[in-house]
PDB file of C-alpha atoms in Angstrom:
ATOM      1  CA  MET A   1     122.397  81.771 112.473  1.00  0.00           C
ATOM      2  CA  VAL A   2     119.714  82.645 109.916  1.00  0.00           C
ATOM      3  CA  GLN A   3     120.034  80.820 106.599  1.00  0.00           C
ATOM      4  CA  THR A   4     120.271  83.327 103.754  1.00  0.00           C
ATOM      5  CA  LYS A   5     117.311  83.087 101.383  1.00  0.00           C
ATOM      6  CA  ARG A   6     116.265  84.891  98.234  1.00  0.00           C
ATOM      7  CA  VAL A   7     112.918  86.457  99.088  1.00  0.00           C
ATOM      8  CA  LEU A   8     110.345  88.030  96.769  1.00  0.00           C
ATOM      9  CA  VAL A   9     108.133  90.787  98.177  1.00  0.00           C
ATOM     10  CA  THR A  10     105.335  91.824  95.824  1.00  0.00           C
ATOM     11  CA  GLY A  11     103.901  95.227  96.629  1.00  0.00           C
ATOM     12  CA  GLY A  12     107.332  95.801  98.139  1.00  0.00           C
ATOM     13  CA  ALA A  13     107.344  99.571  97.603  1.00  0.00           C
ATOM     14  CA  GLY A  14     104.201 100.045  99.671  1.00  0.00           C
ATOM     15  CA  PHE A  15     104.132 101.247 103.247  1.00  0.00           C
ATOM     16  CA  LEU A  16     104.160  97.717 104.676  1.00  0.00           C
ATOM     17  CA  GLY A  17     106.125  96.039 101.912  1.00  0.00           C
ATOM     18  CA  SER A  18     109.001  98.515 102.077  1.00  0.00           C
ATOM     19  CA  TYR A  19     109.391  98.039 105.822  1.00  0.00           C
ATOM     20  CA  LEU A  20     109.256  94.261 105.352  1.00  0.00           C
ATOM     21  CA  CYS A  21     112.017  94.496 102.725  1.00  0.00           C
ATOM     22  CA  GLY A  22     114.196  96.371 105.205  1.00  0.00           C
ATOM     23  CA  GLN A  23     113.590  93.833 107.959  1.00  0.00           C
ATOM     24  CA  LEU A  24     114.432  90.924 105.646  1.00  0.00           C
ATOM     25  CA  LEU A  25     117.663  92.631 104.582  1.00  0.00           C
ATOM     26  CA  ASP A  26     118.539  93.174 108.240  1.00  0.00           C
ATOM     27  CA  GLN A  27     118.235  89.411 108.717  1.00  0.00           C
ATOM     28  CA  GLY A  28     120.774  88.844 105.943  1.00  0.00           C
ATOM     29  CA  HIS A  29     118.429  87.756 103.146  1.00  0.00           C
ATOM     30  CA  ASP A  30     118.539  88.730  99.474  1.00  0.00           C
ATOM     31  CA  VAL A  31     115.376  90.655  98.593  1.00  0.00           C
ATOM     32  CA  LEU A  32     113.633  91.175  95.262  1.00  0.00           C
ATOM     33  CA  CYS A  33     111.056  93.964  95.584  1.00  0.00           C
ATOM     34  CA  VAL A  34     108.369  93.916  92.889  1.00  0.00           C
ATOM     35  CA  ASP A  35     105.858  96.749  92.500  1.00  0.00           C
ATOM     36  CA  ASN A  36     103.911  98.397  89.672  1.00  0.00           C
ATOM     37  CA  PHE A  37     103.952 101.733  91.573  1.00  0.00           C
ATOM     38  CA  PHE A  38     100.212 102.267  91.351  1.00  0.00           C
ATOM     39  CA  THR A  39     100.128 103.000  95.083  1.00  0.00           C
ATOM     40  CA  GLY A  40     103.678 102.169  96.139  1.00  0.00           C
ATOM     41  CA  SER A  41     106.527 104.643  95.765  1.00  0.00           C
ATOM     42  CA  ARG A  42     110.225 104.475  94.961  1.00  0.00           C
ATOM     43  CA  SER A  43     110.767 106.925  97.806  1.00  0.00           C
ATOM     44  CA  ASN A  44     109.777 104.165 100.245  1.00  0.00           C
ATOM     45  CA  VAL A  45     112.705 101.977  99.160  1.00  0.00           C
ATOM     46  CA  PHE A  46     115.164 104.667  98.084  1.00  0.00           C
ATOM     47  CA  HIS A  47     117.270 104.044 101.197  1.00  0.00           C
ATOM     48  CA  LEU A  48     117.618 100.365 100.198  1.00  0.00           C
ATOM     49  CA  LEU A  49     118.832 100.861  96.624  1.00  0.00           C
ATOM     50  CA  ASP A  50     122.538 100.899  97.525  1.00  0.00           C
ATOM     51  CA  ASN A  51     122.253  97.554  99.301  1.00  0.00           C
ATOM     52  CA  LYS A  52     123.799  94.895  97.056  1.00  0.00           C
ATOM     53  CA  ARG A  53     121.328  92.303  98.343  1.00  0.00           C
ATOM     54  CA  PHE A  54     118.316  94.399  97.261  1.00  0.00           C
ATOM     55  CA  GLU A  55     116.758  94.473  93.791  1.00  0.00           C
ATOM     56  CA  LEU A  56     113.822  96.565  92.599  1.00  0.00           C
ATOM     57  CA  LEU A  57     111.681  95.449  89.654  1.00  0.00           C
ATOM     58  CA  ARG A  58     108.725  97.263  88.150  1.00  0.00           C
ATOM     59  CA  HIS A  59     106.143  94.609  87.350  1.00  0.00           C
ATOM     60  CA  ASP A  60     102.391  93.969  87.650  1.00  0.00           C
ATOM     61  CA  VAL A  61     101.685  90.634  89.341  1.00  0.00           C
ATOM     62  CA  SER A  62      98.582  90.113  87.220  1.00  0.00           C
ATOM     63  CA  ASN A  63     101.168  89.098  84.593  1.00  0.00           C
ATOM     64  CA  PRO A  64     103.421  86.040  85.070  1.00  0.00           C
ATOM     65  CA  LEU A  65     106.847  86.503  86.650  1.00  0.00           C
ATOM     66  CA  TYR A  66     109.770  84.194  85.861  1.00  0.00           C
ATOM     67  CA  ILE A  67     112.382  84.370  88.598  1.00  0.00           C
ATOM     68  CA  GLU A  68     114.129  82.129  91.150  1.00  0.00           C
ATOM     69  CA  VAL A  69     113.327  82.638  94.859  1.00  0.00           C
ATOM     70  CA  ASP A  70     112.976  80.633  98.066  1.00  0.00           C
ATOM     71  CA  GLU A  71     110.086  82.519  99.669  1.00  0.00           C
ATOM     72  CA  ILE A  72     107.301  84.807  98.450  1.00  0.00           C
ATOM     73  CA  TYR A  73     105.446  87.475 100.395  1.00  0.00           C
ATOM     74  CA  ASN A  74     102.449  88.467  98.256  1.00  0.00           C
ATOM     75  CA  LEU A  75     101.442  91.953  99.416  1.00  0.00           C
ATOM     76  CA  ALA A  76     100.516  93.298  95.978  1.00  0.00           C
ATOM     77  CA  CYS A  77      97.088  94.955  95.927  1.00  0.00           C
ATOM     78  CA  PRO A  78      95.812  98.465  96.651  1.00  0.00           C
ATOM     79  CA  ALA A  79      94.340  98.332 100.154  1.00  0.00           C
ATOM     80  CA  SER A  80      92.533 101.629 100.666  1.00  0.00           C
ATOM     81  CA  PRO A  81      88.997 102.142  99.290  1.00  0.00           C
ATOM     82  CA  ILE A  82      89.990 105.224  97.300  1.00  0.00           C
ATOM     83  CA  HIS A  83      92.631 103.275  95.429  1.00  0.00           C
ATOM     84  CA  TYR A  84      90.998  99.868  95.040  1.00  0.00           C
ATOM     85  CA  GLN A  85      87.731 101.434  93.849  1.00  0.00           C
ATOM     86  CA  PHE A  86      89.552 103.585  91.263  1.00  0.00           C
ATOM     87  CA  ASP A  87      89.870 100.568  88.950  1.00  0.00           C
ATOM     88  CA  PRO A  88      87.803  97.774  90.533  1.00  0.00           C
ATOM     89  CA  VAL A  89      88.304  95.350  87.645  1.00  0.00           C
ATOM     90  CA  GLN A  90      92.077  95.671  87.925  1.00  0.00           C
ATOM     91  CA  THR A  91      91.804  95.276  91.714  1.00  0.00           C
ATOM     92  CA  THR A  92      90.096  91.922  91.255  1.00  0.00           C
ATOM     93  CA  LYS A  93      92.668  90.911  88.628  1.00  0.00           C
ATOM     94  CA  THR A  94      95.493  91.795  91.009  1.00  0.00           C
ATOM     95  CA  SER A  95      94.037  89.658  93.780  1.00  0.00           C
ATOM     96  CA  VAL A  96      93.003  86.689  91.630  1.00  0.00           C
ATOM     97  CA  MET A  97      95.434  86.599  88.691  1.00  0.00           C
ATOM     98  CA  GLY A  98      98.235  87.826  90.915  1.00  0.00           C
ATOM     99  CA  MET A  99      97.560  84.995  93.340  1.00  0.00           C
ATOM    100  CA  ILE A 100      97.465  82.426  90.534  1.00  0.00           C
ATOM    101  CA  ASN A 101     100.797  83.701  89.236  1.00  0.00           C
ATOM    102  CA  MET A 102     102.450  83.664  92.675  1.00  0.00           C
ATOM    103  CA  LEU A 103     101.094  80.205  93.476  1.00  0.00           C
ATOM    104  CA  GLY A 104     102.247  78.937  90.096  1.00  0.00           C
ATOM    105  CA  LEU A 105     105.694  80.359  90.789  1.00  0.00           C
ATOM    106  CA  ALA A 106     105.749  78.761  94.240  1.00  0.00           C
ATOM    107  CA  LYS A 107     104.650  75.431  92.750  1.00  0.00           C
ATOM    108  CA  ARG A 108     107.442  75.456  90.181  1.00  0.00           C
ATOM    109  CA  LEU A 109     110.112  76.478  92.680  1.00  0.00           C
ATOM    110  CA  LYS A 110     108.761  74.504  95.651  1.00  0.00           C
ATOM    111  CA  ALA A 111     108.893  77.845  97.468  1.00  0.00           C
ATOM    112  CA  LYS A 112     106.881  78.940 100.454  1.00  0.00           C
ATOM    113  CA  VAL A 113     104.291  81.653  99.709  1.00  0.00           C
ATOM    114  CA  LEU A 114     102.588  83.975 102.202  1.00  0.00           C
ATOM    115  CA  GLN A 115      99.357  85.655 101.140  1.00  0.00           C
ATOM    116  CA  ALA A 116      98.576  88.995 102.750  1.00  0.00           C
ATOM    117  CA  SER A 117      94.830  88.570 103.078  1.00  0.00           C
ATOM    118  CA  THR A 118      92.611  90.985 104.946  1.00  0.00           C
ATOM    119  CA  SER A 119      90.012  91.434 107.648  1.00  0.00           C
ATOM    120  CA  GLU A 120      87.754  92.665 104.839  1.00  0.00           C
ATOM    121  CA  ILE A 121      86.980  89.030 104.076  1.00  0.00           C
ATOM    122  CA  TYR A 122      84.758  89.179 107.178  1.00  0.00           C
ATOM    123  CA  GLY A 123      82.665  91.988 105.652  1.00  0.00           C
ATOM    124  CA  ASP A 124      80.311  93.700 108.119  1.00  0.00           C
ATOM    125  CA  PRO A 125      80.701  91.002 110.786  1.00  0.00           C
ATOM    126  CA  GLU A 126      77.902  89.474 112.799  1.00  0.00           C
ATOM    127  CA  ILE A 127      80.400  87.958 115.280  1.00  0.00           C
ATOM    128  CA  HIS A 128      82.622  90.110 117.467  1.00  0.00           C
ATOM    129  CA  PRO A 129      85.580  89.922 117.766  1.00  0.00           C
ATOM    130  CA  GLN A 130      86.223  87.970 114.576  1.00  0.00           C
ATOM    131  CA  PRO A 131      87.885  84.530 114.852  1.00  0.00           C
ATOM    132  CA  GLU A 132      89.384  82.814 111.828  1.00  0.00           C
ATOM    133  CA  SER A 133      86.519  80.319 111.854  1.00  0.00           C
ATOM    134  CA  TYR A 134      83.983  83.067 111.045  1.00  0.00           C
ATOM    135  CA  ARG A 135      82.968  82.928 107.370  1.00  0.00           C
ATOM    136  CA  GLY A 136      81.937  86.554 107.043  1.00  0.00           C
ATOM    137  CA  ALA A 137      79.042  88.659 105.773  1.00  0.00           C
ATOM    138  CA  VAL A 138      80.268  90.122 102.501  1.00  0.00           C
ATOM    139  CA  SER A 139      78.354  91.778  99.672  1.00  0.00           C
ATOM    140  CA  THR A 140      79.271  90.385  96.267  1.00  0.00           C
ATOM    141  CA  THR A 141      77.751  93.365  94.416  1.00  0.00           C
ATOM    142  CA  GLY A 142      78.770  96.464  96.393  1.00  0.00           C
ATOM    143  CA  PRO A 143      81.567  98.953  95.644  1.00  0.00           C
ATOM    144  CA  ARG A 144      83.938  97.220  98.090  1.00  0.00           C
ATOM    145  CA  ALA A 145      83.394  93.747  96.619  1.00  0.00           C
ATOM    146  CA  CYS A 146      86.301  94.019  94.163  1.00  0.00           C
ATOM    147  CA  TYR A 147      88.674  93.994  97.126  1.00  0.00           C
ATOM    148  CA  ASP A 148      86.709  91.854  99.594  1.00  0.00           C
ATOM    149  CA  GLU A 149      85.762  89.128  97.130  1.00  0.00           C
ATOM    150  CA  GLY A 150      89.109  89.276  95.340  1.00  0.00           C
ATOM    151  CA  LYS A 151      90.875  88.530  98.608  1.00  0.00           C
ATOM    152  CA  ARG A 152      88.393  85.765  99.476  1.00  0.00           C
ATOM    153  CA  CYS A 153      89.018  84.118  96.103  1.00  0.00           C
ATOM    154  CA  ALA A 154      92.772  84.453  96.645  1.00  0.00           C
ATOM    155  CA  GLU A 155      92.441  82.515  99.901  1.00  0.00           C
ATOM    156  CA  THR A 156      90.461  79.809  98.083  1.00  0.00           C
ATOM    157  CA  LEU A 157      93.201  79.542  95.466  1.00  0.00           C
ATOM    158  CA  CYS A 158      95.843  79.186  98.173  1.00  0.00           C
ATOM    159  CA  PHE A 159      94.106  76.239  99.778  1.00  0.00           C
ATOM    160  CA  ASP A 160      93.268  74.571  96.456  1.00  0.00           C
ATOM    161  CA  TYR A 161      96.895  74.810  95.327  1.00  0.00           C
ATOM    162  CA  HIS A 162      97.907  73.447  98.732  1.00  0.00           C
ATOM    163  CA  ARG A 163      95.548  70.475  98.522  1.00  0.00           C
ATOM    164  CA  GLN A 164      96.012  69.751  94.819  1.00  0.00           C
ATOM    165  CA  HIS A 165      99.677  70.629  94.269  1.00  0.00           C
ATOM    166  CA  LYS A 166     101.139  70.559  97.802  1.00  0.00           C
ATOM    167  CA  VAL A 167     102.164  74.213  97.576  1.00  0.00           C
ATOM    168  CA  ARG A 168     103.535  75.485 100.894  1.00  0.00           C
ATOM    169  CA  ILE A 169     101.127  78.283 101.820  1.00  0.00           C
ATOM    170  CA  LYS A 170     100.751  80.786 104.654  1.00  0.00           C
ATOM    171  CA  VAL A 171      97.595  82.933 104.869  1.00  0.00           C
ATOM    172  CA  VAL A 172      97.504  85.996 107.115  1.00  0.00           C
ATOM    173  CA  ARG A 173      94.426  88.179 107.589  1.00  0.00           C
ATOM    174  CA  ILE A 174      95.625  91.725 108.197  1.00  0.00           C
ATOM    175  CA  PHE A 175      93.497  94.105 110.261  1.00  0.00           C
ATOM    176  CA  ASN A 176      93.699  97.918 110.160  1.00  0.00           C
ATOM    177  CA  THR A 177      97.363  98.872 110.109  1.00  0.00           C
ATOM    178  CA  TYR A 178      99.012 102.290 110.257  1.00  0.00           C
ATOM    179  CA  GLY A 179     102.448 103.846 110.563  1.00  0.00           C
ATOM    180  CA  PRO A 180     105.153 105.810 108.756  1.00  0.00           C
ATOM    181  CA  ARG A 181     105.155 105.682 104.932  1.00  0.00           C
ATOM    182  CA  MET A 182     101.373 105.644 104.688  1.00  0.00           C
ATOM    183  CA  HIS A 183     100.212 107.646 101.675  1.00  0.00           C
ATOM    184  CA  PRO A 184      98.824 111.018 102.852  1.00  0.00           C
ATOM    185  CA  GLY A 185      95.972 110.767 100.349  1.00  0.00           C
ATOM    186  CA  ASP A 186      95.068 107.099 100.688  1.00  0.00           C
ATOM    187  CA  GLY A 187      91.707 107.818 102.323  1.00  0.00           C
ATOM    188  CA  ARG A 188      92.317 105.609 105.364  1.00  0.00           C
ATOM    189  CA  VAL A 189      91.090 106.944 108.652  1.00  0.00           C
ATOM    190  CA  VAL A 190      94.447 107.324 110.438  1.00  0.00           C
ATOM    191  CA  SER A 191      96.170 109.176 107.602  1.00  0.00           C
ATOM    192  CA  ASN A 192      93.032 111.230 106.922  1.00  0.00           C
ATOM    193  CA  PHE A 193      92.753 112.412 110.513  1.00  0.00           C
ATOM    194  CA  ILE A 194      96.463 113.181 110.918  1.00  0.00           C
ATOM    195  CA  VAL A 195      96.725 115.164 107.678  1.00  0.00           C
ATOM    196  CA  GLN A 196      93.506 117.058 108.419  1.00  0.00           C
ATOM    197  CA  ALA A 197      94.657 117.889 111.950  1.00  0.00           C
ATOM    198  CA  LEU A 198      98.143 118.997 110.879  1.00  0.00           C
ATOM    199  CA  LYS A 199      96.620 121.259 108.226  1.00  0.00           C
ATOM    200  CA  GLY A 200      94.156 122.726 110.726  1.00  0.00           C
ATOM    201  CA  LYS A 201      91.165 121.326 108.862  1.00  0.00           C
ATOM    202  CA  ASP A 202      88.085 119.744 110.416  1.00  0.00           C
ATOM    203  CA  LEU A 203      88.288 115.997 110.967  1.00  0.00           C
ATOM    204  CA  THR A 204      85.578 114.230 108.956  1.00  0.00           C
ATOM    205  CA  ILE A 205      83.999 111.123 110.418  1.00  0.00           C
ATOM    206  CA  HIS A 206      81.396 108.892 108.777  1.00  0.00           C
ATOM    207  CA  GLY A 207      78.099 108.863 110.624  1.00  0.00           C
ATOM    208  CA  SER A 208      78.272 109.395 114.374  1.00  0.00           C
ATOM    209  CA  GLY A 209      81.744 107.896 114.607  1.00  0.00           C
ATOM    210  CA  GLU A 210      80.616 105.156 116.969  1.00  0.00           C
ATOM    211  CA  GLN A 211      81.680 102.392 114.573  1.00  0.00           C
ATOM    212  CA  SER A 212      84.760 100.664 115.991  1.00  0.00           C
ATOM    213  CA  ARG A 213      88.126  99.576 114.652  1.00  0.00           C
ATOM    214  CA  SER A 214      91.370  98.125 115.986  1.00  0.00           C
ATOM    215  CA  PHE A 215      94.658  99.670 114.903  1.00  0.00           C
ATOM    216  CA  CYS A 216      97.908  97.720 114.559  1.00  0.00           C
ATOM    217  CA  TYR A 217     101.229  99.528 114.222  1.00  0.00           C
ATOM    218  CA  ARG A 218     103.302  98.729 111.133  1.00  0.00           C
ATOM    219  CA  ASP A 219     106.286  97.276 113.013  1.00  0.00           C
ATOM    220  CA  ASP A 220     104.084  94.831 114.942  1.00  0.00           C
ATOM    221  CA  LEU A 221     102.282  93.762 111.781  1.00  0.00           C
ATOM    222  CA  VAL A 222     105.455  93.028 109.824  1.00  0.00           C
ATOM    223  CA  ARG A 223     106.859  91.107 112.781  1.00  0.00           C
ATOM    224  CA  GLY A 224     103.701  88.970 112.621  1.00  0.00           C
ATOM    225  CA  LEU A 225     104.138  88.322 108.893  1.00  0.00           C
ATOM    226  CA  MET A 226     107.697  87.154 109.419  1.00  0.00           C
ATOM    227  CA  ALA A 227     106.702  84.963 112.361  1.00  0.00           C
ATOM    228  CA  MET A 228     104.055  83.310 110.191  1.00  0.00           C
ATOM    229  CA  MET A 229     106.518  82.672 107.368  1.00  0.00           C
ATOM    230  CA  ALA A 230     108.875  81.014 109.857  1.00  0.00           C
ATOM    231  CA  THR A 231     106.305  78.416 110.968  1.00  0.00           C
ATOM    232  CA  GLY A 232     106.465  74.815 109.790  1.00  0.00           C
ATOM    233  CA  ASP A 233     104.634  73.502 106.745  1.00  0.00           C
ATOM    234  CA  ASP A 234     101.960  71.924 108.931  1.00  0.00           C
ATOM    235  CA  PHE A 235     100.495  75.354 109.800  1.00  0.00           C
ATOM    236  CA  THR A 236      98.893  77.137 106.852  1.00  0.00           C
ATOM    237  CA  GLY A 237      96.575  79.562 108.625  1.00  0.00           C
ATOM    238  CA  PRO A 238      94.552  81.593 108.056  1.00  0.00           C
ATOM    239  CA  VAL A 239      95.610  83.572 111.089  1.00  0.00           C
ATOM    240  CA  ASN A 240      94.500  87.040 112.185  1.00  0.00           C
ATOM    241  CA  ILE A 241      97.219  89.651 112.669  1.00  0.00           C
ATOM    242  CA  GLY A 242      95.995  92.848 114.289  1.00  0.00           C
ATOM    243  CA  ASN A 243      95.704  94.732 117.552  1.00  0.00           C
ATOM    244  CA  PRO A 244      92.702  93.547 119.603  1.00  0.00           C
ATOM    245  CA  ASN A 245      92.352  96.854 121.457  1.00  0.00           C
ATOM    246  CA  GLU A 246      89.216  98.457 120.076  1.00  0.00           C
ATOM    247  CA  PHE A 247      88.454 102.165 119.592  1.00  0.00           C
ATOM    248  CA  THR A 248      85.563 104.082 118.102  1.00  0.00           C
ATOM    249  CA  ILE A 249      86.352 106.349 115.169  1.00  0.00           C
ATOM    250  CA  ARG A 250      85.368 109.328 117.323  1.00  0.00           C
ATOM    251  CA  GLN A 251      87.849 108.260 120.008  1.00  0.00           C
ATOM    252  CA  LEU A 252      90.567 108.054 117.367  1.00  0.00           C
ATOM    253  CA  ALA A 253      89.696 111.526 116.079  1.00  0.00           C
ATOM    254  CA  ASN A 254      89.864 113.030 119.564  1.00  0.00           C
ATOM    255  CA  LEU A 255      93.221 111.358 120.236  1.00  0.00           C
ATOM    256  CA  VAL A 256      94.702 112.681 116.988  1.00  0.00           C
ATOM    257  CA  ILE A 257      93.517 116.203 117.849  1.00  0.00           C
ATOM    258  CA  GLU A 258      95.104 115.874 121.291  1.00  0.00           C
ATOM    259  CA  LEU A 259      98.455 114.555 120.038  1.00  0.00           C
ATOM    260  CA  THR A 260      98.771 117.105 117.220  1.00  0.00           C
ATOM    261  CA  GLY A 261      97.654 120.009 119.397  1.00  0.00           C
ATOM    262  CA  SER A 262      95.252 120.938 116.620  1.00  0.00           C
ATOM    263  CA  SER A 263      92.260 123.243 116.949  1.00  0.00           C
ATOM    264  CA  SER A 264      90.361 121.118 114.432  1.00  0.00           C
ATOM    265  CA  LYS A 265      86.743 120.220 115.061  1.00  0.00           C
ATOM    266  CA  ILE A 266      84.972 116.949 114.274  1.00  0.00           C
ATOM    267  CA  ILE A 267      82.254 117.019 111.617  1.00  0.00           C
ATOM    268  CA  GLU A 268      80.010 114.192 110.485  1.00  0.00           C
ATOM    269  CA  GLN A 269      79.482 112.936 106.934  1.00  0.00           C
ATOM    270  CA  PRO A 270      77.262 110.150 105.534  1.00  0.00           C
ATOM    271  CA  ARG A 271      78.655 106.632 105.924  1.00  0.00           C
ATOM    272  CA  PRO A 272      79.878 104.844 102.766  1.00  0.00           C
ATOM    273  CA  VAL A 273      78.074 101.786 101.399  1.00  0.00           C
ATOM    274  CA  ASP A 274      79.000  98.533 103.225  1.00  0.00           C
ATOM    275  CA  ASP A 275      81.122 100.362 105.815  1.00  0.00           C
ATOM    276  CA  PRO A 276      81.591  97.803 108.650  1.00  0.00           C
ATOM    277  CA  THR A 277      80.107  98.662 112.046  1.00  0.00           C
ATOM    278  CA  GLN A 278      82.700  96.686 114.017  1.00  0.00           C
ATOM    279  CA  ARG A 279      86.131  95.308 113.193  1.00  0.00           C
ATOM    280  CA  CYS A 280      88.334  93.675 115.800  1.00  0.00           C
ATOM    281  CA  PRO A 281      90.536  90.554 115.620  1.00  0.00           C
ATOM    282  CA  ASP A 282      90.514  87.542 117.864  1.00  0.00           C
ATOM    283  CA  ILE A 283      94.279  86.864 117.991  1.00  0.00           C
ATOM    284  CA  THR A 284      94.162  83.719 120.125  1.00  0.00           C
ATOM    285  CA  LEU A 285      95.548  81.642 117.265  1.00  0.00           C
ATOM    286  CA  ALA A 286      98.411  84.081 116.594  1.00  0.00           C
ATOM    287  CA  ARG A 287      99.385  83.940 120.255  1.00  0.00           C
ATOM    288  CA  GLN A 288      99.301  80.135 120.280  1.00  0.00           C
ATOM    289  CA  LYS A 289     100.930  79.362 116.940  1.00  0.00           C
ATOM    290  CA  LEU A 290     103.244  82.326 116.383  1.00  0.00           C
ATOM    291  CA  GLY A 291     103.956  83.507 119.899  1.00  0.00           C
ATOM    292  CA  TRP A 292     102.916  86.900 118.541  1.00  0.00           C
ATOM    293  CA  GLU A 293     100.954  89.807 119.895  1.00  0.00           C
ATOM    294  CA  PRO A 294     101.269  93.554 119.345  1.00  0.00           C
ATOM    295  CA  THR A 295     103.475  95.596 121.660  1.00  0.00           C
ATOM    296  CA  VAL A 296     102.972  99.136 120.288  1.00  0.00           C
ATOM    297  CA  GLN A 297      99.775 100.715 121.542  1.00  0.00           C
ATOM    298  CA  LEU A 298      97.781 103.381 119.745  1.00  0.00           C
ATOM    299  CA  ARG A 299      99.076 106.524 121.487  1.00  0.00           C
ATOM    300  CA  GLU A 300     102.721 105.536 120.961  1.00  0.00           C
ATOM    301  CA  GLY A 301     102.169 104.462 117.357  1.00  0.00           C
ATOM    302  CA  LEU A 302     100.273 107.633 116.511  1.00  0.00           C
ATOM    303  CA  GLN A 303     103.075 109.792 117.866  1.00  0.00           C
ATOM    304  CA  SER A 304     105.554 108.163 115.457  1.00  0.00           C
ATOM    305  CA  THR A 305     103.097 108.384 112.563  1.00  0.00           C
ATOM    306  CA  ILE A 306     102.302 112.041 113.256  1.00  0.00           C
ATOM    307  CA  ALA A 307     106.035 112.844 113.303  1.00  0.00           C
ATOM    308  CA  TYR A 308     106.358 111.170 109.891  1.00  0.00           C
ATOM    309  CA  PHE A 309     103.512 113.198 108.414  1.00  0.00           C
ATOM    310  CA  GLU A 310     104.802 116.425 109.958  1.00  0.00           C
ATOM    311  CA  ASP A 311     108.109 115.878 108.172  1.00  0.00           C
ATOM    312  CA  LEU A 312     106.354 114.893 104.942  1.00  0.00           C
ATOM    313  CA  LEU A 313     104.115 117.954 104.905  1.00  0.00           C
ATOM    314  CA  SER A 314     106.968 120.287 105.832  1.00  0.00           C
ATOM    315  CA  THR A 315     108.738 119.315 102.606  1.00  0.00           C
ATOM    316  CA  GLY A 316     105.667 120.236 100.558  1.00  0.00           C
ATOM    317  CA  ALA A 317     104.958 116.623  99.585  1.00  0.00           C
ATOM    318  CA  ASP A 318     101.404 115.965  98.435  1.00  0.00           C
ATOM    319  CA  SER A 319      99.165 112.950  97.899  1.00  0.00           C
ATOM    320  CA  ASN A 320     100.343 112.495  94.321  1.00  0.00           C
ATOM    321  CA  ASN A 321     104.025 111.981  94.932  1.00  0.00           C
ATOM    322  CA  ALA A 322     104.579 110.949  98.545  1.00  0.00           C
ATOM    323  CA  GLY A 323     104.401 107.831 100.585  1.00  0.00           C
ATOM    324  CA  GLY A 324     102.978 104.515  99.467  1.00  0.00           C
ATOM    325  CA  VAL A 325     100.071 102.256 100.198  1.00  0.00           C
ATOM    326  CA  GLY A 326     101.005  98.876  98.749  1.00  0.00           C
ATOM    327  CA  ARG A 327      99.229  97.036 101.565  1.00  0.00           C
TER     328      ARG A 327
END
């Protein structure tokens, strides 16, 4: 029998956070969802509002939060380049000040805190696939640095609070994730391609499209987060959570065209600054420590995600009022 806990999920109205809230409720926990709704959406948690064990609070984690909880999942931060580059200073504040506030809360409450870090801390990697021991190749001055360096600093804070104050930390490095409730205008490659294909527009790839990524389905990713939180205090991470099956961006585009039955063509555009050439997780540690690996492969996950976007677009929803990014 699972012991009922009061769990805080920051960024809980995002596409990952909202699904995590639902899974925690299904396990019998009380859930406090905190979001400032910059990229998250109330529509993502609307179906949870009648649950007496669910609370929704509008709050920005860059400001202190005074509550009582047993566990903290810190997912608060815009995760797509379009959104985190919109206000890069605030992005850094969210990662750094938000982390300080969540760690301070965990210290006071003796709560366990999980930081949703990112594969972006590896930058444009020189090692492939990327193990947790790799220290990365990250620009401190480029347009992506607000997110990359903010997340790297957040990891540093986690381990300093752990060493200095004995805070119970869990650090997870999330690789490319997709699934229902993604924001149709978040600028990420999966949502971009699906929306373009469903609208009969050309699919735009950066460069030749030979740069590679791995794509983890939302359900698998959240299962990994929960498995990490359930580990003992002797395992802090960081641990990679992602799907190690690697695809080029052009392969992804062709698969989306096939699954949507679209007549869209593929056109090339210049690559953004600091766009990684390769990104793929080494999940050996996750297999060993969490007993976790992904079970949903790309074709299956895309079919579910396409169905979500078909329904979203059929209602006339647009990028300003639908879906949520969150993380």
